[in-house]
mmCIF file of C-alpha atoms in Angstrom:
data_model
loop_
_atom_site.group_PDB
_atom_site.id
_atom_site.type_symbol
_atom_site.label_atom_id
_atom_site.label_comp_id
_atom_site.label_asym_id
_atom_site.label_seq_id
_atom_site.Cartn_x
_atom_site.Cartn_y
_atom_site.Cartn_z
ATOM 1 C CA MET I 17 0.000 0.000 0.000
ATOM 2 C CA ASN I 18 1.286 3.492 -0.744
ATOM 3 C CA THR I 19 1.428 6.221 1.879
ATOM 4 C CA SER I 20 -1.380 8.424 0.593
ATOM 5 C CA ALA I 21 -3.783 5.475 0.268
ATOM 6 C CA ALA I 22 -2.901 4.268 3.756
ATOM 7 C CA LEU I 23 -3.532 7.697 5.280
ATOM 8 C CA LEU I 24 -6.834 8.237 3.476
ATOM 9 C CA ASP I 25 -8.039 4.755 4.403
ATOM 10 C CA ILE I 26 -7.250 5.404 8.053
ATOM 11 C CA ALA I 27 -8.957 8.823 7.959
ATOM 12 C CA ARG I 28 -12.246 7.256 6.846
ATOM 13 C CA HIS I 29 -12.478 5.270 10.093
ATOM 14 C CA LEU I 30 -11.722 8.112 12.517
ATOM 15 C CA THR I 31 -14.240 10.361 14.240
ATOM 16 C CA PRO I 32 -13.803 13.360 16.571
ATOM 17 C CA GLN I 33 -14.610 11.032 19.482
ATOM 18 C CA THR I 34 -11.817 8.576 18.637
ATOM 19 C CA PRO I 35 -9.098 8.674 21.336
ATOM 20 C CA VAL I 36 -5.563 9.482 20.290
ATOM 21 C CA GLN I 37 -4.285 6.796 17.931
ATOM 22 C CA VAL I 38 -0.744 6.287 16.657
ATOM 23 C CA LEU I 39 -0.335 5.362 13.006
ATOM 24 C CA THR I 40 3.017 3.706 12.304
ATOM 25 C CA LEU I 41 4.184 3.786 8.680
ATOM 26 C CA SER I 42 7.027 1.354 8.045
ATOM 27 C CA ALA I 43 9.025 1.561 4.820
ATOM 28 C CA PRO I 44 11.973 -0.606 3.738
ATOM 29 C CA ALA I 45 15.472 0.335 4.945
ATOM 30 C CA GLN I 46 14.498 3.302 7.094
ATOM 31 C CA PRO I 47 13.140 3.915 10.605
ATOM 32 C CA PRO I 48 9.341 4.059 10.924
ATOM 33 C CA THR I 49 7.328 7.255 10.846
ATOM 34 C CA GLN I 50 4.717 7.731 13.550
ATOM 35 C CA VAL I 51 1.671 9.953 13.109
ATOM 36 C CA ALA I 52 -0.408 10.752 16.197
ATOM 37 C CA LEU I 53 -4.084 11.240 15.316
ATOM 38 C CA LYS I 54 -6.842 12.852 17.351
ATOM 39 C CA GLY I 55 -9.905 12.184 15.301
ATOM 40 C CA GLU I 56 -9.110 13.277 11.730
ATOM 41 C CA HIS I 57 -6.406 15.668 12.875
ATOM 42 C CA VAL I 58 -2.689 15.077 13.256
ATOM 43 C CA CYS I 59 -1.426 16.183 16.677
ATOM 44 C CA GLY I 60 2.127 14.866 16.451
ATOM 45 C CA ILE I 61 4.707 13.441 14.078
ATOM 46 C CA GLN I 62 8.004 11.595 14.462
ATOM 47 C CA GLY I 63 10.095 10.185 11.636
ATOM 48 C CA PRO I 64 13.580 9.748 10.205
ATOM 49 C CA VAL I 65 13.688 13.257 8.706
ATOM 50 C CA THR I 66 11.686 15.075 11.389
ATOM 51 C CA PRO I 67 13.723 17.755 13.177
ATOM 52 C CA SER I 68 13.172 18.355 16.871
ATOM 53 C CA TRP I 69 10.645 21.024 17.734
ATOM 54 C CA GLN I 70 13.562 22.993 19.188
ATOM 55 C CA THR I 71 15.248 23.024 15.758
ATOM 56 C CA THR I 72 11.984 23.974 14.023
ATOM 57 C CA LEU I 73 11.333 26.849 16.420
ATOM 58 C CA ARG I 74 14.917 28.092 16.264
ATOM 59 C CA HIS I 75 14.778 28.178 12.449
ATOM 60 C CA SER I 76 11.479 30.101 12.664
ATOM 61 C CA GLY I 77 13.193 32.889 14.598
ATOM 62 C CA VAL I 78 12.484 32.040 18.249
ATOM 63 C CA HIS I 79 15.491 33.159 20.291
ATOM 64 C CA PRO I 80 17.602 30.261 21.672
ATOM 65 C CA ALA I 81 17.499 31.772 25.167
ATOM 66 C CA ALA I 82 13.685 31.786 25.105
ATOM 67 C CA LEU I 83 13.671 28.170 23.905
ATOM 68 C CA HIS I 84 16.034 27.120 26.678
ATOM 69 C CA ASP I 85 13.968 28.883 29.315
ATOM 70 C CA ALA I 86 10.713 27.319 28.069
ATOM 71 C CA GLN I 87 12.274 23.859 28.081
ATOM 72 C CA GLN I 88 13.638 24.273 31.603
ATOM 73 C CA ARG I 89 10.257 25.343 33.009
ATOM 74 C CA ALA I 90 8.005 22.939 31.050
ATOM 75 C CA HIS I 91 7.082 19.344 31.814
ATOM 76 C CA SER I 92 6.014 18.538 28.239
ATOM 77 C CA LEU I 93 6.185 19.837 24.685
ATOM 78 C CA ASP I 94 2.696 21.238 25.059
ATOM 79 C CA ASP I 95 3.750 23.170 28.169
ATOM 80 C CA ALA I 96 6.774 24.588 26.354
ATOM 81 C CA LEU I 97 4.739 25.672 23.316
ATOM 82 C CA GLY I 98 2.099 27.233 25.564
ATOM 83 C CA SER I 99 4.802 29.157 27.438
ATOM 84 C CA LEU I 100 6.240 30.534 24.170
ATOM 85 C CA ILE I 101 2.751 31.659 23.064
ATOM 86 C CA ARG I 102 2.005 33.363 26.391
ATOM 87 C CA ARG I 103 5.332 35.220 26.283
ATOM 88 C CA GLY I 104 4.721 36.428 22.741
ATOM 89 C CA GLN I 105 7.656 34.494 21.281
ATOM 90 C CA ILE I 106 5.372 32.913 18.662
ATOM 91 C CA THR I 107 1.720 33.133 17.608
ATOM 92 C CA PRO I 108 -0.731 30.216 17.402
ATOM 93 C CA HIS I 109 -1.112 30.926 13.664
ATOM 94 C CA THR I 110 2.658 30.640 13.054
ATOM 95 C CA LEU I 111 2.806 27.518 15.210
ATOM 96 C CA HIS I 112 0.047 25.900 13.155
ATOM 97 C CA GLY I 113 1.948 26.641 9.938
ATOM 98 C CA LEU I 114 5.095 25.056 11.377
ATOM 99 C CA ALA I 115 3.147 21.939 12.410
ATOM 100 C CA ARG I 116 1.677 21.643 8.929
ATOM 101 C CA ASP I 117 5.107 21.910 7.293
ATOM 102 C CA ARG I 118 6.568 19.355 9.741
ATOM 103 C CA LEU I 119 3.860 16.884 8.706
ATOM 104 C CA LEU I 120 4.424 17.450 4.976
ATOM 105 C CA HIS I 121 8.189 17.212 5.530
ATOM 106 C CA ALA I 122 7.812 13.832 7.255
ATOM 107 C CA LEU I 123 5.427 12.316 4.716
ATOM 108 C CA LEU I 124 7.092 13.355 1.442
ATOM 109 C CA PRO I 125 9.987 10.822 1.676
ATOM 110 C CA LEU I 126 7.482 7.971 2.035
ATOM 111 C CA LEU I 127 5.439 8.573 -1.111
ATOM 112 C CA HIS I 128 7.519 6.458 -3.508
ATOM 113 C CA GLN I 129 7.911 3.479 -1.206
ATOM 114 C CA PRO I 130 5.651 0.565 -0.223
ATOM 115 C CA VAL I 131 4.564 1.069 3.372
ATOM 116 C CA THR I 132 3.035 -1.094 6.041
ATOM 117 C CA ALA I 133 0.501 0.820 8.139
ATOM 118 C CA THR I 134 -0.527 -0.149 11.666
ATOM 119 C CA LEU I 135 -2.900 1.797 13.917
ATOM 120 C CA GLN I 136 -3.137 1.362 17.666
ATOM 121 C CA PRO I 137 -4.237 3.414 20.664
ATOM 122 C CA SER I 138 -1.560 5.656 22.093
ATOM 123 C CA LEU I 139 0.001 4.430 25.318
ATOM 124 C CA MET I 140 1.670 7.822 25.865
ATOM 125 C CA ASP I 141 0.189 11.106 26.975
ATOM 126 C CA HIS I 142 2.687 13.373 25.218
ATOM 127 C CA TRP I 143 0.840 13.510 21.898
ATOM 128 C CA GLY I 144 -1.043 16.756 21.574
ATOM 129 C CA GLY I 145 -2.517 19.190 24.083
ATOM 130 C CA THR I 146 -4.110 22.606 24.213
ATOM 131 C CA ALA I 147 -1.112 24.442 22.705
ATOM 132 C CA THR I 148 0.053 21.764 20.265
ATOM 133 C CA PRO I 149 -1.420 22.504 16.803
ATOM 134 C CA ARG I 150 -3.730 20.005 15.110
ATOM 135 C CA VAL I 151 -3.482 19.666 11.343
ATOM 136 C CA PRO I 152 -6.289 18.191 9.172
ATOM 137 C CA LEU I 153 -5.132 14.827 7.806
ATOM 138 C CA ARG I 154 -7.103 14.744 4.531
ATOM 139 C CA ASP I 155 -6.025 18.233 3.458
ATOM 140 C CA SER I 156 -2.417 17.380 4.265
ATOM 141 C CA VAL I 157 -2.465 14.244 2.096
ATOM 142 C CA SER I 158 -3.720 16.285 -0.868
ATOM 143 C CA GLU I 159 -0.993 18.877 -0.262
ATOM 144 C CA VAL I 160 1.712 16.198 -0.049
ATOM 145 C CA LEU I 161 0.658 14.770 -3.409
ATOM 146 C CA ARG I 162 0.649 18.243 -4.995
ATOM 147 C CA LEU I 163 4.123 19.066 -3.670
ATOM 148 C CA ASP I 164 5.539 15.726 -4.725
ATOM 149 C CA ASP I 165 4.303 16.159 -8.301
ATOM 150 C CA ALA I 166 6.465 19.297 -8.598
ATOM 151 C CA ALA I 167 9.564 17.801 -6.936
ATOM 152 C CA PRO I 168 12.519 16.106 -8.693
ATOM 153 C CA PRO I 169 12.826 12.294 -8.618
ATOM 154 C CA ALA I 170 13.271 10.797 -5.162
ATOM 155 C CA VAL I 171 16.634 9.540 -3.899
ATOM 156 C CA PRO I 172 17.380 7.353 -0.837
ATOM 157 C CA LEU I 173 17.672 9.101 2.519
ATOM 158 C CA SER I 174 21.054 7.427 2.954
ATOM 159 C CA GLN I 175 22.457 9.219 -0.104
ATOM 160 C CA ALA I 176 25.489 11.284 0.913
ATOM 161 C CA TYR I 177 26.753 14.257 -1.063
ATOM 162 C CA ALA I 178 30.118 15.836 -1.754
ATOM 163 C CA ALA I 179 31.044 19.293 -3.002
ATOM 164 C CA SER I 180 34.031 21.142 -4.342
ATOM 165 C CA PRO I 181 35.263 23.823 -1.928
ATOM 166 C CA ALA I 182 36.413 25.828 -4.954
ATOM 167 C CA HIS I 183 33.045 26.059 -6.724
ATOM 168 C CA VAL I 184 30.798 28.121 -4.449
ATOM 169 C CA PRO I 185 27.217 28.999 -5.448
ATOM 170 C CA ALA I 186 26.264 32.660 -5.430
ATOM 171 C CA GLY I 187 24.068 34.071 -2.699
ATOM 172 C CA ASP I 188 24.192 35.333 0.856
ATOM 173 C CA ASP I 189 25.227 33.029 3.695
ATOM 174 C CA GLU I 190 21.613 32.270 4.659
ATOM 175 C CA SER I 191 20.414 31.327 1.169
ATOM 176 C CA PHE I 192 19.081 27.804 0.686
ATOM 177 C CA ASP I 193 21.742 27.155 -1.972
ATOM 178 C CA LEU I 194 24.612 27.933 0.391
ATOM 179 C CA MET I 195 23.038 26.058 3.310
ATOM 180 C CA VAL I 196 22.743 22.890 1.223
ATOM 181 C CA TYR I 197 26.158 23.401 -0.384
ATOM 182 C CA ARG I 198 27.832 23.679 3.039
ATOM 183 C CA ALA I 199 26.047 20.525 4.198
ATOM 184 C CA ALA I 200 27.340 18.652 1.128
ATOM 185 C CA LEU I 201 30.810 20.041 1.798
ATOM 186 C CA GLN I 202 30.594 18.265 5.174
ATOM 187 C CA GLY I 203 29.556 14.995 3.490
ATOM 188 C CA GLN I 204 26.058 14.997 5.002
ATOM 189 C CA THR I 205 23.392 12.553 3.853
ATOM 190 C CA LEU I 206 19.982 13.588 2.583
ATOM 191 C CA GLN I 207 18.499 12.430 5.898
ATOM 192 C CA THR I 208 20.873 14.572 7.969
ATOM 193 C CA MET I 209 20.227 17.606 5.779
ATOM 194 C CA ALA I 210 16.475 17.082 6.167
ATOM 195 C CA GLN I 211 16.808 16.957 9.965
ATOM 196 C CA ARG I 212 19.050 20.014 10.295
ATOM 197 C CA LEU I 213 18.204 22.502 7.551
ATOM 198 C CA PRO I 214 15.183 24.853 7.513
ATOM 199 C CA LEU I 215 13.874 23.474 4.198
ATOM 200 C CA ARG I 216 10.793 21.354 3.685
ATOM 201 C CA PHE I 217 11.641 18.066 1.981
ATOM 202 C CA ASP I 218 10.401 19.122 -1.460
ATOM 203 C CA GLN I 219 12.413 22.368 -1.223
ATOM 204 C CA LEU I 220 15.492 20.391 -0.214
ATOM 205 C CA ARG I 221 15.123 18.019 -3.181
ATOM 206 C CA ARG I 222 14.735 20.918 -5.619
ATOM 207 C CA THR I 223 17.754 22.732 -4.194
ATOM 208 C CA LEU I 224 19.911 19.600 -4.358
ATOM 209 C CA ALA I 225 18.843 18.931 -7.948
ATOM 210 C CA ALA I 226 19.637 22.507 -9.053
ATOM 211 C CA LEU I 227 23.062 22.482 -7.352
ATOM 212 C CA GLU I 228 23.864 19.108 -8.905
ATOM 213 C CA VAL I 229 22.986 20.402 -12.380
ATOM 214 C CA GLY I 230 25.247 23.412 -11.730
ATOM 215 C CA GLY I 231 28.143 21.149 -10.744
ATOM 216 C CA TYR I 232 28.298 22.536 -7.193
ATOM 217 C CA LEU I 233 27.744 19.129 -5.585
ATOM 218 C CA TRP I 234 27.295 15.482 -6.560
ATOM 219 C CA PRO I 235 26.357 12.120 -5.001
ATOM 220 C CA ALA I 236 29.278 11.011 -2.840
ATOM 221 C CA THR I 237 29.243 7.533 -4.361
ATOM 222 C CA GLY I 238 30.334 9.015 -7.662
ATOM 223 C CA ALA I 239 33.023 11.492 -8.563
ATOM 224 C CA PRO I 240 32.873 14.725 -10.507
ATOM 225 C CA THR I 241 34.391 14.687 -13.918
ATOM 226 C CA ARG I 242 37.464 16.854 -14.387
ATOM 227 C CA PRO I 243 35.975 20.313 -14.984
ATOM 228 C CA MET I 244 36.368 21.909 -18.367
ATOM 229 C CA ALA I 245 38.743 24.880 -18.391
ATOM 230 C CA HIS I 246 37.121 28.303 -18.734
ATOM 231 C CA PRO I 247 38.581 30.968 -21.023
ATOM 232 C CA GLN I 248 41.715 32.583 -19.677
ATOM 233 C CA LEU I 249 41.191 35.639 -17.494
ATOM 234 C CA GLN I 250 42.133 39.174 -18.456
ATOM 235 C CA VAL I 251 43.297 42.275 -16.601
ATOM 236 C CA GLY I 252 40.200 43.996 -15.211
ATOM 237 C CA ASP I 253 38.253 40.770 -14.641
ATOM 238 C CA VAL I 254 36.964 40.103 -11.136
ATOM 239 C CA ALA I 255 38.986 37.198 -9.741
ATOM 240 C CA PRO I 256 36.614 34.200 -9.470
ATOM 241 C CA ASP I 257 35.741 33.497 -5.861
ATOM 242 C CA PHE I 258 36.564 30.213 -4.153
ATOM 243 C CA VAL I 259 36.797 28.717 -0.691
ATOM 244 C CA LEU I 260 39.459 26.044 -0.109
ATOM 245 C CA ALA I 261 40.736 24.031 2.830
ATOM 246 C CA ALA I 262 44.040 25.317 4.192
ATOM 247 C CA LEU I 263 47.132 23.496 5.362
ATOM 248 C CA GLY I 264 47.135 23.780 9.131
ATOM 249 C CA GLY I 265 43.337 23.913 9.455
ATOM 250 C CA GLY I 266 40.394 26.060 8.484
ATOM 251 C CA GLU I 267 39.661 27.428 5.042
ATOM 252 C CA VAL I 268 40.233 30.568 3.010
ATOM 253 C CA ARG I 269 37.613 32.365 0.917
ATOM 254 C CA LEU I 270 39.153 34.681 -1.676
ATOM 255 C CA SER I 271 36.364 37.259 -1.456
ATOM 256 C CA SER I 272 37.007 37.646 2.284
ATOM 257 C CA LEU I 273 40.343 39.271 1.360
ATOM 258 C CA ARG I 274 38.699 42.248 -0.396
ATOM 259 C CA GLY I 275 40.374 45.444 0.743
ATOM 260 C CA GLN I 276 43.799 43.817 0.553
ATOM 261 C CA ARG I 277 46.043 43.191 -2.433
ATOM 262 C CA VAL I 278 46.553 39.497 -3.178
ATOM 263 C CA TRP I 279 49.328 37.604 -4.966
ATOM 264 C CA LEU I 280 47.568 34.440 -6.043
ATOM 265 C CA SER I 281 49.502 31.487 -7.460
ATOM 266 C CA LEU I 282 48.002 28.305 -8.853
ATOM 267 C CA ASN I 283 50.623 25.580 -8.721
ATOM 268 C CA ARG I 284 51.056 21.956 -9.665
ATOM 269 C CA GLN I 285 51.206 19.099 -7.122
ATOM 270 C CA SER I 286 52.535 19.636 -3.606
ATOM 271 C CA THR I 287 55.874 17.885 -4.266
ATOM 272 C CA CYS I 288 56.456 19.502 -7.671
ATOM 273 C CA ALA I 289 60.163 19.931 -8.534
ATOM 274 C CA ILE I 290 59.285 23.151 -10.402
ATOM 275 C CA CYS I 291 56.892 24.863 -7.975
ATOM 276 C CA ASN I 292 58.769 24.162 -4.736
ATOM 277 C CA PRO I 293 61.925 26.080 -5.736
ATOM 278 C CA ARG I 294 59.676 28.927 -6.855
ATOM 279 C CA HIS I 295 58.050 29.048 -3.429
ATOM 280 C CA ALA I 296 61.416 29.203 -1.729
ATOM 281 C CA GLU I 297 61.736 32.551 -3.541
ATOM 282 C CA VAL I 298 58.173 33.550 -2.598
ATOM 283 C CA ILE I 299 58.883 32.788 1.060
ATOM 284 C CA ALA I 300 62.092 34.842 0.919
ATOM 285 C CA VAL I 301 60.273 38.069 -0.070
ATOM 286 C CA GLN I 302 57.442 37.859 2.449
ATOM 287 C CA ASP I 303 59.240 40.216 4.839
ATOM 288 C CA GLN I 304 59.008 42.864 2.092
ATOM 289 C CA LEU I 305 55.437 42.112 0.992
ATOM 290 C CA VAL I 306 53.681 41.807 4.338
ATOM 291 C CA PRO I 307 54.497 45.383 5.483
ATOM 292 C CA LEU I 308 53.117 46.601 2.156
ATOM 293 C CA GLY I 309 49.774 44.914 2.873
ATOM 294 C CA VAL I 310 50.080 42.166 0.241
ATOM 295 C CA LYS I 311 48.491 38.812 1.055
ATOM 296 C CA THR I 312 50.059 35.762 -0.611
ATOM 297 C CA VAL I 313 47.755 32.827 -1.403
ATOM 298 C CA SER I 314 48.923 29.603 -3.057
ATOM 299 C CA VAL I 315 46.678 26.854 -4.438
ATOM 300 C CA TRP I 316 47.908 23.302 -5.072
ATOM 301 C CA GLY I 317 46.398 20.391 -6.971
ATOM 302 C CA SER I 318 46.880 17.964 -4.056
ATOM 303 C CA GLY I 319 44.959 16.899 -0.973
ATOM 304 C CA LEU I 320 45.648 18.273 2.491
ATOM 305 C CA SER I 321 47.695 15.283 3.640
ATOM 306 C CA ASP I 322 49.945 15.611 0.581
ATOM 307 C CA LEU I 323 50.461 19.321 1.198
ATOM 308 C CA GLY I 324 52.168 18.529 4.485
ATOM 309 C CA ARG I 325 54.542 16.115 2.776
ATOM 310 C CA GLY I 326 55.359 18.576 -0.010
ATOM 311 C CA ILE I 327 55.206 22.359 0.057
ATOM 312 C CA GLY I 328 54.387 22.210 3.786
ATOM 313 C CA LYS I 329 57.977 21.153 4.549
ATOM 314 C CA GLN I 330 59.061 24.688 3.682
ATOM 315 C CA GLN I 331 56.589 26.084 6.248
ATOM 316 C CA PRO I 332 55.327 28.959 4.078
ATOM 317 C CA PRO I 333 54.081 31.909 6.171
ATOM 318 C CA TYR I 334 51.037 32.334 3.905
ATOM 319 C CA ALA I 335 47.925 30.414 2.904
ATOM 320 C CA VAL I 336 48.605 27.023 1.292
ATOM 321 C CA LEU I 337 45.318 25.651 -0.074
ATOM 322 C CA ALA I 338 44.252 22.232 -1.373
ATOM 323 C CA ASP I 339 42.281 21.809 -4.607
ATOM 324 C CA PRO I 340 42.624 18.116 -5.510
ATOM 325 C CA ALA I 341 39.489 18.297 -7.708
ATOM 326 C CA ASP I 342 41.114 21.054 -9.846
ATOM 327 C CA THR I 343 37.960 23.165 -9.830
ATOM 328 C CA THR I 344 39.789 26.417 -9.158
ATOM 329 C CA TYR I 345 42.211 25.641 -11.980
ATOM 330 C CA ALA I 346 39.311 25.246 -14.393
ATOM 331 C CA ARG I 347 37.665 28.516 -13.349
ATOM 332 C CA TYR I 348 40.950 30.380 -13.757
ATOM 333 C CA GLY I 349 41.506 28.981 -17.252
ATOM 334 C CA LEU I 350 44.650 26.900 -16.591
ATOM 335 C CA THR I 351 45.715 24.354 -19.190
ATOM 336 C CA PHE I 352 47.982 21.327 -19.648
ATOM 337 C CA SER I 353 51.003 21.207 -21.940
ATOM 338 C CA LEU I 354 53.364 18.324 -22.686
ATOM 339 C CA ALA I 355 55.721 20.671 -24.537
ATOM 340 C CA GLY I 356 55.684 23.124 -21.624
ATOM 341 C CA THR I 357 56.586 20.334 -19.204
ATOM 342 C CA LEU I 358 59.459 19.041 -21.351
ATOM 343 C CA ASP I 359 60.803 22.509 -22.204
ATOM 344 C CA PRO I 360 64.598 22.556 -21.519
ATOM 345 C CA ARG I 361 64.227 25.914 -19.750
ATOM 346 C CA ASN I 362 62.741 23.957 -16.824
ATOM 347 C CA LEU I 363 65.910 21.932 -16.176
ATOM 348 C CA SER I 364 67.727 24.322 -13.840
ATOM 349 C CA THR I 365 64.657 24.768 -11.626
ATOM 350 C CA MET I 366 63.850 21.047 -11.697
ATOM 351 C CA SER I 367 67.377 20.216 -10.576
ATOM 352 C CA LYS I 368 66.881 22.395 -7.494
ATOM 353 C CA GLY I 369 63.466 20.839 -6.944
ATOM 354 C CA PHE I 370 64.745 17.269 -6.943
ATOM 355 C CA ARG I 371 67.386 18.239 -4.406
ATOM 356 C CA MET I 372 64.640 19.704 -2.235
ATOM 357 C CA MET I 373 61.982 17.000 -2.632
ATOM 358 C CA GLY I 374 63.899 13.829 -3.537
ATOM 359 C CA LEU I 375 61.974 11.035 -5.241
ATOM 360 C CA SER I 376 58.665 12.407 -3.939
ATOM 361 C CA ALA I 377 58.966 14.975 -6.749
ATOM 362 C CA LEU I 378 57.969 12.182 -9.136
ATOM 363 C CA LYS I 379 54.472 12.032 -7.582
ATOM 364 C CA SER I 380 52.112 13.743 -10.013
ATOM 365 C CA ASP I 381 48.579 13.917 -8.447
ATOM 366 C CA GLY I 382 47.374 14.321 -12.050
ATOM 367 C CA GLU I 383 49.264 17.631 -12.381
ATOM 368 C CA LEU I 384 52.312 16.428 -14.332
ATOM 369 C CA PHE I 385 51.558 18.505 -17.453
ATOM 370 C CA ARG I 386 49.842 21.397 -15.674
ATOM 371 C CA MET I 387 50.988 24.904 -16.565
ATOM 372 C CA PRO I 388 50.951 27.157 -13.464
ATOM 373 C CA ALA I 389 49.584 30.700 -13.366
ATOM 374 C CA GLU I 390 49.861 33.784 -11.157
ATOM 375 C CA PHE I 391 47.528 36.728 -10.624
ATOM 376 C CA LEU I 392 48.055 40.075 -8.922
ATOM 377 C CA ILE I 393 44.685 41.150 -7.540
ATOM 378 C CA GLY I 394 43.790 44.661 -6.415
ATOM 379 C CA LYS I 395 41.896 45.700 -3.304
ATOM 380 C CA ASP I 396 38.630 45.749 -5.256
ATOM 381 C CA GLY I 397 39.006 42.083 -6.247
ATOM 382 C CA ARG I 398 39.881 42.845 -9.859
ATOM 383 C CA ILE I 399 42.908 41.326 -11.562
ATOM 384 C CA GLU I 400 45.705 43.826 -12.239
ATOM 385 C CA ARG I 401 48.281 41.410 -13.693
ATOM 386 C CA VAL I 402 47.780 38.027 -15.376
ATOM 387 C CA HIS I 403 50.571 35.535 -15.967
ATOM 388 C CA TYR I 404 49.897 32.114 -17.518
ATOM 389 C CA SER I 405 53.128 30.112 -17.664
ATOM 390 C CA ALA I 406 54.340 29.344 -21.191
ATOM 391 C CA TYR I 407 56.411 26.508 -19.720
ATOM 392 C CA GLY I 408 56.590 24.962 -16.251
ATOM 393 C CA ALA I 409 59.204 27.280 -14.722
ATOM 394 C CA ASP I 410 57.917 30.452 -16.389
ATOM 395 C CA PHE I 411 56.925 32.577 -13.386
ATOM 396 C CA LEU I 412 56.297 36.262 -12.798
ATOM 397 C CA PRO I 413 59.611 37.989 -12.064
ATOM 398 C CA ILE I 414 59.884 38.645 -8.328
ATOM 399 C CA GLU I 415 60.998 42.207 -9.134
ATOM 400 C CA GLU I 416 57.741 42.838 -10.956
ATOM 401 C CA VAL I 417 55.712 41.580 -7.994
ATOM 402 C CA LEU I 418 57.652 43.828 -5.613
ATOM 403 C CA ALA I 419 57.228 46.839 -7.908
ATOM 404 C CA TRP I 420 53.461 46.202 -8.024
ATOM 405 C CA ALA I 421 53.356 45.858 -4.225
ATOM 406 C CA ARG I 422 55.160 49.192 -3.744
ATOM 407 C CA ARG I 423 52.750 51.128 -5.946
ATOM 408 C CA PRO I 424 50.548 53.530 -3.971
#
């Protein structure tokens, strides 16, 4: 039996005089969902995606201190909700809307699964009360079906997601897109997102589908394809934003550095025999750049653990960021070149690099033929100097960087 049929069948046998009943809906491979019914009205819901009432109320704008106080004083959920109403923290109308959305949220994941429905009298007294809203069951079933028709195809609650820290969707920090993106960045499953985020289940599915189409996230069981390189950037372009995990902990978002000048380098792998000698030079001029207000940021096509075994050995006093998925490289228009890698002008630098890194310099991380690039970015976030390497060891002259840094 499907969920909507089970609910409508149950509703036909309930009357206003029926004592509180608990309908248990069991679907394969997930915890059961329980619907408390007082007559034809739902007075409580618990399920695998149902957030706590505390989470629901916090997302609706009730101050955490007020929630804590209500919980400490109350003996039941109904007492706590009644206290919040009396103190003007929430209105009965708003509370009813939240209860309705909690019911829809809990039922939507069940629609595409066979369910077993059992109804029995409640043995608990915590379902419902004078303050707890009661939501009409029949109207809710119709609404669930309408919402589901407009939602993308269902996926299992156990589906986990991954995201590239370099490819950040636009929007303010409280937008649905960024909330879901950050959850995917943490490797959360659909179920965890549904429990923690202030989105109804159909909204969550639509947001996930749109972000997946945009390449911002993907199912964690798969892997993103190597992103296609964008056109190369030009002087005057706004430097594409990114947020990447940093060696030593935390992360760096490029746009957070607005108001400062930035020397951005996109390098090869962390043990590269070409890039490591270059960064010995970069490290050596930091005492001149830092007093001039220049922030140095370096991106590497390796994971965090590899950064510590490569460039991290030099202990750079600036941000060293990991982009093993190469998403930043694609957005900045970097390319690969066999000829540039084999160019004899690389030999002197490579010789130094092998002395620095030993045999670990042979590790490629998929960056063997990568051509590096450097960008000098002004305080307004716009690029003031672009340098795409013609061959591996073709870097911006240090003197040019220093001259740029000294400009008023």
